[in-house]
PDB file of C-alpha atoms in Angstrom:
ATOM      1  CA  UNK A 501      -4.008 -21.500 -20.577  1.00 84.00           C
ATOM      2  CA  UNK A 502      -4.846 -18.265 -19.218  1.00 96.00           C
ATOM      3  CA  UNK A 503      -7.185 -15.775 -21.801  1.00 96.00           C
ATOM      4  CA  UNK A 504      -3.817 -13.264 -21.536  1.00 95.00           C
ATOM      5  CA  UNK A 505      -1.283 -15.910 -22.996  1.00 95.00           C
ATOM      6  CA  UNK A 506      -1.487 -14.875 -26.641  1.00 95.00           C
ATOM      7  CA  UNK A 507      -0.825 -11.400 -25.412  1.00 94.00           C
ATOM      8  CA  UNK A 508       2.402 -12.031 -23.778  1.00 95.00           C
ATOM      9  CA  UNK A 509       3.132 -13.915 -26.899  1.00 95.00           C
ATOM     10  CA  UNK A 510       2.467 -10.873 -28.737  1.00 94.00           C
ATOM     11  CA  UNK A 511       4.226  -8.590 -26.211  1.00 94.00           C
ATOM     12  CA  UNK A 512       7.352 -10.812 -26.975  1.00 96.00           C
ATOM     13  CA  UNK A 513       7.104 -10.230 -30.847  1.00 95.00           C
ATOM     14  CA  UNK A 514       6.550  -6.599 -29.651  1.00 92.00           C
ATOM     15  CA  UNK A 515       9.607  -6.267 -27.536  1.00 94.00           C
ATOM     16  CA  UNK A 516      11.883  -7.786 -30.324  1.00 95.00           C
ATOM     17  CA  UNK A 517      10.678  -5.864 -32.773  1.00 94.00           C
ATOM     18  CA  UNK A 518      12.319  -2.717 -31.109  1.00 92.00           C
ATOM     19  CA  UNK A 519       9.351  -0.071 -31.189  1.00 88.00           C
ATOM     20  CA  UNK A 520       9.838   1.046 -27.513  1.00 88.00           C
ATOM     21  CA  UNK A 521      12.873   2.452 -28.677  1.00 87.00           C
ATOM     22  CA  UNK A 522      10.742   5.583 -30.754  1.00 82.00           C
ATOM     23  CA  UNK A 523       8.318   6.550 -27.909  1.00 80.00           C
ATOM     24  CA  UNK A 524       9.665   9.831 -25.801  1.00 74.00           C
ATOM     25  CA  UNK A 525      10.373   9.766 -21.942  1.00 74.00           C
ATOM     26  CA  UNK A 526       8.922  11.187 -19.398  1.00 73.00           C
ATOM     27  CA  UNK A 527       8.060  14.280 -19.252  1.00 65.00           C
ATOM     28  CA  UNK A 528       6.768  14.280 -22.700  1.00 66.00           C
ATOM     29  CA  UNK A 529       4.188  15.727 -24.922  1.00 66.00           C
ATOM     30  CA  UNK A 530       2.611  12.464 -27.360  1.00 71.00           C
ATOM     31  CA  UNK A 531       3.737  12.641 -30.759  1.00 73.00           C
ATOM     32  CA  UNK A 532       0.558  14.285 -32.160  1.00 78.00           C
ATOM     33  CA  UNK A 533      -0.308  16.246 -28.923  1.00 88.00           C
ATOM     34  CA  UNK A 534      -3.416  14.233 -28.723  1.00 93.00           C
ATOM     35  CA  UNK A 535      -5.344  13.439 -25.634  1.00 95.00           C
ATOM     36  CA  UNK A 536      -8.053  11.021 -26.415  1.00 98.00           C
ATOM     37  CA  UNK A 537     -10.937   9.843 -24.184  1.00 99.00           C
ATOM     38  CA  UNK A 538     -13.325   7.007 -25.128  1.00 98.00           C
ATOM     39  CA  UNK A 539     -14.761   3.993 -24.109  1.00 98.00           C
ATOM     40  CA  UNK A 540     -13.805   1.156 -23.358  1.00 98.00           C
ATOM     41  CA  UNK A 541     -15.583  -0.702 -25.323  1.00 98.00           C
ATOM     42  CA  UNK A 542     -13.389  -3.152 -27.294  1.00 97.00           C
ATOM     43  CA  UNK A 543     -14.850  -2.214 -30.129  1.00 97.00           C
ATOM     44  CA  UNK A 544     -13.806   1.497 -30.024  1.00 97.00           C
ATOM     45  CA  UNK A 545     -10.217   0.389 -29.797  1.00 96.00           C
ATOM     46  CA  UNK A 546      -8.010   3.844 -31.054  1.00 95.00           C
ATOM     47  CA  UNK A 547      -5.508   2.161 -32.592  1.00 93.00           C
ATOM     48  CA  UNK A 548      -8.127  -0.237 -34.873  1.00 95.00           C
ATOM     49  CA  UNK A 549     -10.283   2.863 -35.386  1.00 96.00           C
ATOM     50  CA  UNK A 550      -8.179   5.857 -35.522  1.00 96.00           C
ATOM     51  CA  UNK A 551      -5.058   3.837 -36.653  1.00 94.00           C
ATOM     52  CA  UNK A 552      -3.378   5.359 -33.342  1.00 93.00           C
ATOM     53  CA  UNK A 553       0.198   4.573 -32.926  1.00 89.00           C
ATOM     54  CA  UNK A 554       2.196   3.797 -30.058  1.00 89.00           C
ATOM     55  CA  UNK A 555       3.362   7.662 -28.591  1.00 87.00           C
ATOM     56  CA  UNK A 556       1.106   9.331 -30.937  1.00 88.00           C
ATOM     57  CA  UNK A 557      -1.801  10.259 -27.850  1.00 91.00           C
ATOM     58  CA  UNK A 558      -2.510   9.748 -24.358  1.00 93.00           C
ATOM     59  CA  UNK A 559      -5.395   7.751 -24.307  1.00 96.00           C
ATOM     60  CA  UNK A 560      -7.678   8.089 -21.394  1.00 98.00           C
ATOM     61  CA  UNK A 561     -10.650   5.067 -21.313  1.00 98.00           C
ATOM     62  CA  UNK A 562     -13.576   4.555 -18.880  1.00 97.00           C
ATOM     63  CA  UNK A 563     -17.062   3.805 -19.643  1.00 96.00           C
ATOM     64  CA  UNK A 564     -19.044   5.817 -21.829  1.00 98.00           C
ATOM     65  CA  UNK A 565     -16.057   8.090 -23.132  1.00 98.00           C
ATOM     66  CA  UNK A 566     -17.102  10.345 -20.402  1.00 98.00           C
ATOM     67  CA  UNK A 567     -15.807  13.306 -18.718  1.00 98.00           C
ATOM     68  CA  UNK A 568     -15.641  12.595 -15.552  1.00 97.00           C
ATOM     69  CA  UNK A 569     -14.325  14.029 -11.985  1.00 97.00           C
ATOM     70  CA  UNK A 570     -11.329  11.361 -12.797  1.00 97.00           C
ATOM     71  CA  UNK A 571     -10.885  12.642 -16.396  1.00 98.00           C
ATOM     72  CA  UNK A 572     -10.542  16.338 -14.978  1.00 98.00           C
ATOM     73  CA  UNK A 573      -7.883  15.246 -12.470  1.00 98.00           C
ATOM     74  CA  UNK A 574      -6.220  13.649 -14.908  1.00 97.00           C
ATOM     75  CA  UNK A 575      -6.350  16.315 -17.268  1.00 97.00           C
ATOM     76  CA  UNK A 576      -4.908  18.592 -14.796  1.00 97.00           C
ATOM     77  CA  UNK A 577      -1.926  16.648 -13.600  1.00 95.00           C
ATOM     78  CA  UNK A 578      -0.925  16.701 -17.668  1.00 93.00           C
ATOM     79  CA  UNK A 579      -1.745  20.509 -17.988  1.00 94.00           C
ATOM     80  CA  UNK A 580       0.875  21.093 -14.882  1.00 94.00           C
ATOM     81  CA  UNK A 581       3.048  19.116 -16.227  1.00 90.00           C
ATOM     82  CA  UNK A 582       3.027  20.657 -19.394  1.00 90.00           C
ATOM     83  CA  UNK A 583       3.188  24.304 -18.246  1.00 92.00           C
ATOM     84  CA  UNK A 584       6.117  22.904 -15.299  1.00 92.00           C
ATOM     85  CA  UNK A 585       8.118  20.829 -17.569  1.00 89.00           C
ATOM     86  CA  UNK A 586       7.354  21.667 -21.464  1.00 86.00           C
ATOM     87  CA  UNK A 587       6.364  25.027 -21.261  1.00 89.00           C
ATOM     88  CA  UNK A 588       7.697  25.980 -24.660  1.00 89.00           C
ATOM     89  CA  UNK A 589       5.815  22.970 -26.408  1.00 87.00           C
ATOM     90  CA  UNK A 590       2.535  23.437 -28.206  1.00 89.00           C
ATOM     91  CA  UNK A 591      -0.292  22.375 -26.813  1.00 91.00           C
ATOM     92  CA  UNK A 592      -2.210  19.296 -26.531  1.00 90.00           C
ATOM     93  CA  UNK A 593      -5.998  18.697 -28.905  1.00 96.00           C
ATOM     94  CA  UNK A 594      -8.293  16.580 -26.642  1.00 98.00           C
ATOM     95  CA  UNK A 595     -10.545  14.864 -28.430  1.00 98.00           C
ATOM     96  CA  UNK A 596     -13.858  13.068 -26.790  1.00 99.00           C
ATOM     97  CA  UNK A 597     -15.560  10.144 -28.990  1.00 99.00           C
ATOM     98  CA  UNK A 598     -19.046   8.823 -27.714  1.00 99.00           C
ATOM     99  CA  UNK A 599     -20.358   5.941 -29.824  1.00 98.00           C
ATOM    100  CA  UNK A 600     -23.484   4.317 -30.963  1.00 98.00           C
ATOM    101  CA  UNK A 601     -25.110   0.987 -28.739  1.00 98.00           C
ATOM    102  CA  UNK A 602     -22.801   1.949 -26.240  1.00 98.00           C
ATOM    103  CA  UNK A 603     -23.251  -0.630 -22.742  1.00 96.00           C
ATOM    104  CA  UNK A 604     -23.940   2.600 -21.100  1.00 96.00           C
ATOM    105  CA  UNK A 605     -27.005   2.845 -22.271  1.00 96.00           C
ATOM    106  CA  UNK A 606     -28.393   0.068 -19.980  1.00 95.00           C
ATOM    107  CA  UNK A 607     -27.744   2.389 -17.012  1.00 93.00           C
ATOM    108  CA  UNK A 608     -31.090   3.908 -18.467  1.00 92.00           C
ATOM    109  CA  UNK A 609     -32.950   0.609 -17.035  1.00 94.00           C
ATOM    110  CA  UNK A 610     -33.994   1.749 -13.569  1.00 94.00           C
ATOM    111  CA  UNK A 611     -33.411  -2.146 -11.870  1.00 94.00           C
ATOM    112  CA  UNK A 612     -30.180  -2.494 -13.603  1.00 91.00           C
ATOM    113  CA  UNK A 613     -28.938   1.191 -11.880  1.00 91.00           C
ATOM    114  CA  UNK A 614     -30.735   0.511  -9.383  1.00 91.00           C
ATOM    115  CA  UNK A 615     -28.610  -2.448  -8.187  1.00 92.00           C
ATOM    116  CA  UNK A 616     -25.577  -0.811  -9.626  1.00 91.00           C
ATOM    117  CA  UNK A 617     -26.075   1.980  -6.890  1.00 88.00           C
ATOM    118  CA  UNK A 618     -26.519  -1.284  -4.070  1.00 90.00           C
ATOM    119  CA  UNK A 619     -23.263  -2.434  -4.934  1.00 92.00           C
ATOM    120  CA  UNK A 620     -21.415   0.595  -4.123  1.00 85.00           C
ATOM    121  CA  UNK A 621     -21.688   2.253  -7.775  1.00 87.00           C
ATOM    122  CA  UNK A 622     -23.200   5.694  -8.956  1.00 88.00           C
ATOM    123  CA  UNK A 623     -25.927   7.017  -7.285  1.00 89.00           C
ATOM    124  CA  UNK A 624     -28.769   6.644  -9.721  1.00 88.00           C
ATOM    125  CA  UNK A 625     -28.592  10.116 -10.824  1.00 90.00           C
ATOM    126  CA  UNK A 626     -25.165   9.862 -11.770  1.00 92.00           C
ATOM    127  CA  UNK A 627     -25.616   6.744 -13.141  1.00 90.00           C
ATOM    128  CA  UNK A 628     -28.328   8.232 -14.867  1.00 91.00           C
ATOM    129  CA  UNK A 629     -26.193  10.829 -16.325  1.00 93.00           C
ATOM    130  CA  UNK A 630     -23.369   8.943 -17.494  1.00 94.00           C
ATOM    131  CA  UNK A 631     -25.796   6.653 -20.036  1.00 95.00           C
ATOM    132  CA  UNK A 632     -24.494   7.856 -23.843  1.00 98.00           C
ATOM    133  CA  UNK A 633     -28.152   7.303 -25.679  1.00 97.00           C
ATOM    134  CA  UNK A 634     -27.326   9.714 -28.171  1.00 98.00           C
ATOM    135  CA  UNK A 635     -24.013  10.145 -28.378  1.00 99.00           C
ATOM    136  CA  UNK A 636     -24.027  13.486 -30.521  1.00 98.00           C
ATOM    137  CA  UNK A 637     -25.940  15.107 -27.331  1.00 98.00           C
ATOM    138  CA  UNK A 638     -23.808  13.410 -24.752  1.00 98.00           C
ATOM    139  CA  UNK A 639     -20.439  14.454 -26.438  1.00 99.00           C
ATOM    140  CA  UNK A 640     -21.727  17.939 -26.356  1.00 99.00           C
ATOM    141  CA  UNK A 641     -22.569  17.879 -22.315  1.00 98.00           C
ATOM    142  CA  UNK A 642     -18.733  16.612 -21.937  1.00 99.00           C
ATOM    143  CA  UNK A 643     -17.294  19.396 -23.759  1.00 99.00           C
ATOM    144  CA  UNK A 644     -18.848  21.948 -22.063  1.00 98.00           C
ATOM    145  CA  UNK A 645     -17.625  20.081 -18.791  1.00 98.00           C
ATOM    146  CA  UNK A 646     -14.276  20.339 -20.191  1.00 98.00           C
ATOM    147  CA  UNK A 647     -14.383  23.842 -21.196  1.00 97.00           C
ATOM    148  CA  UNK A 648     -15.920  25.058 -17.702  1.00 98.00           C
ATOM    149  CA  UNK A 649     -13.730  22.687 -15.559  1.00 98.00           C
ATOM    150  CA  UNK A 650     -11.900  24.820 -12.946  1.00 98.00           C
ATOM    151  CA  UNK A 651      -9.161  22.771 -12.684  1.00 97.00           C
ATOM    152  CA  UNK A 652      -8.604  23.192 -16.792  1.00 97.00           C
ATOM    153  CA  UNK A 653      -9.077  27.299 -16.316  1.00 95.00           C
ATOM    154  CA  UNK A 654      -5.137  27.957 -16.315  1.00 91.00           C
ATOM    155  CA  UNK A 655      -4.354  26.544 -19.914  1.00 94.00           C
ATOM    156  CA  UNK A 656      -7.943  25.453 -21.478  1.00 94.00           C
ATOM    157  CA  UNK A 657      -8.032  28.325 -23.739  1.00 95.00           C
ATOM    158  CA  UNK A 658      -4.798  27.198 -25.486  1.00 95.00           C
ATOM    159  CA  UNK A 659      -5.963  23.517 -25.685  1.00 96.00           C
ATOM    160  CA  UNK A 660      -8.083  22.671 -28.285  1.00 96.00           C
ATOM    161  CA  UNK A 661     -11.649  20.496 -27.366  1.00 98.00           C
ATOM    162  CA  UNK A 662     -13.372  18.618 -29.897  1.00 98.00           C
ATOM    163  CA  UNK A 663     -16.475  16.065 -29.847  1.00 98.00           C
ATOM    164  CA  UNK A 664     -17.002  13.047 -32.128  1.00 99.00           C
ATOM    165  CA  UNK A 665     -19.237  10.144 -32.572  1.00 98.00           C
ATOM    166  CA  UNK A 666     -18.576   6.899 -33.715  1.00 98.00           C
ATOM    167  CA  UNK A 667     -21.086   4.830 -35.300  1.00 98.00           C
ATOM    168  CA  UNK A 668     -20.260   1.135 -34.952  1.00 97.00           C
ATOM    169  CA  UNK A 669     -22.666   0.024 -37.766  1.00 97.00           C
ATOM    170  CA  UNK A 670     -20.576   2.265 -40.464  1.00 98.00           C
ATOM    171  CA  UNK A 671     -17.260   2.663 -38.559  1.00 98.00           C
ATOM    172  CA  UNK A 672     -17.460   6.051 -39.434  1.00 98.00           C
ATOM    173  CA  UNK A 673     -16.466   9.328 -37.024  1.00 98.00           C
ATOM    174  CA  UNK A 674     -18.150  12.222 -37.274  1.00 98.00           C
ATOM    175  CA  UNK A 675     -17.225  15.621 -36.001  1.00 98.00           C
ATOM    176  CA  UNK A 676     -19.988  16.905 -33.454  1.00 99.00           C
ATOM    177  CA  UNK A 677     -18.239  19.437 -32.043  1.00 98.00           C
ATOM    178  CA  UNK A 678     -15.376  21.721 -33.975  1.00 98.00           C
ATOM    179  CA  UNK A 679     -12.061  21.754 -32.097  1.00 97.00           C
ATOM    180  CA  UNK A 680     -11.608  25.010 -30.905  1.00 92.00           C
TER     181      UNK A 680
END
């Protein structure tokens, strides 16, 4: 048995139960105009932590939670299609959660990034970069990214950007930086 049978079985209870049907098509703006980017972790799952619900954000995952070249493109494809498609829709929050003992934080061990950069990784400096130690510092720097992103410069000062931290040990999130 393959380690994704129980989630097909799931997929089928899923399908049957009909909750496709409430999501909105394409182009659309999520339920709670939420765009939410975190780790991917397992244990930062949004919908266990936030209680996230299918439609309800566009959830945007990669190591670390962090804002990255990708992230930006990313970012901008939704921003054009927003001002292109649903111009007279409100605008999107984005919301960035770092979180405590996050895997990153082994990219801080100079063999381990080391070989990371061998295998066709970061250089070590990004590498370097990207480790969330402390995520209340490391939320901040991707804020600021987000704010000062050229490719953002059209819309960002109608989209909300705020900065959390999860810590694993309480499940708690904590607001680092205001949305605004």
């Amino acid at each position: 048995m393959s380690n994704f049978t129980p989630y097909l079985e799931r997929n089928r209870a899923f399908a049957a139960s009909g909750a496709q049907a409430d999501v909105p098509q394409i182009p659309f703006v999520p339920f709670k105009q939420l765009y939410l980017i975190t780790c991917i972790d397992p244990r930062v799952e949004p919908a266990a932590v936030l209680g996230a619900r299918l439609g309800e954000a566009i959830v945007a995952r990669n190591i670390g939670g962090r804002v990255t070249p990708a992230i930006i493109k990313d970012l901008a494809w939704i921003v054009h299609l927003h001002e292109n498609k649903t111009p007279d829709a409100d605008w999107f929050e984005i919301a960035v959660i770092h979180h405590t003992d996050c895997g990153t934080r082994l990219l801080a061990d100079d063999e381990l990034r080391a070989g990371y950069a061998a295998r066709g990784g970061w250089d070590e400096q990004t590498s370097l970069e990207m480790a969330v130690l402390e995520p209340s510092k490391t939320v901040q720097q991707d804020i600021a990214k987000l704010r000062s992103a050229p490719e953002l410069a059209s819309a960002i000062s109608n989209i909300k950007t705020g900065g959390y931290a999860y810590d694993l040990g309480t499940g708690k999130i904590t607001t680092i930086v205001q949305p605004g």
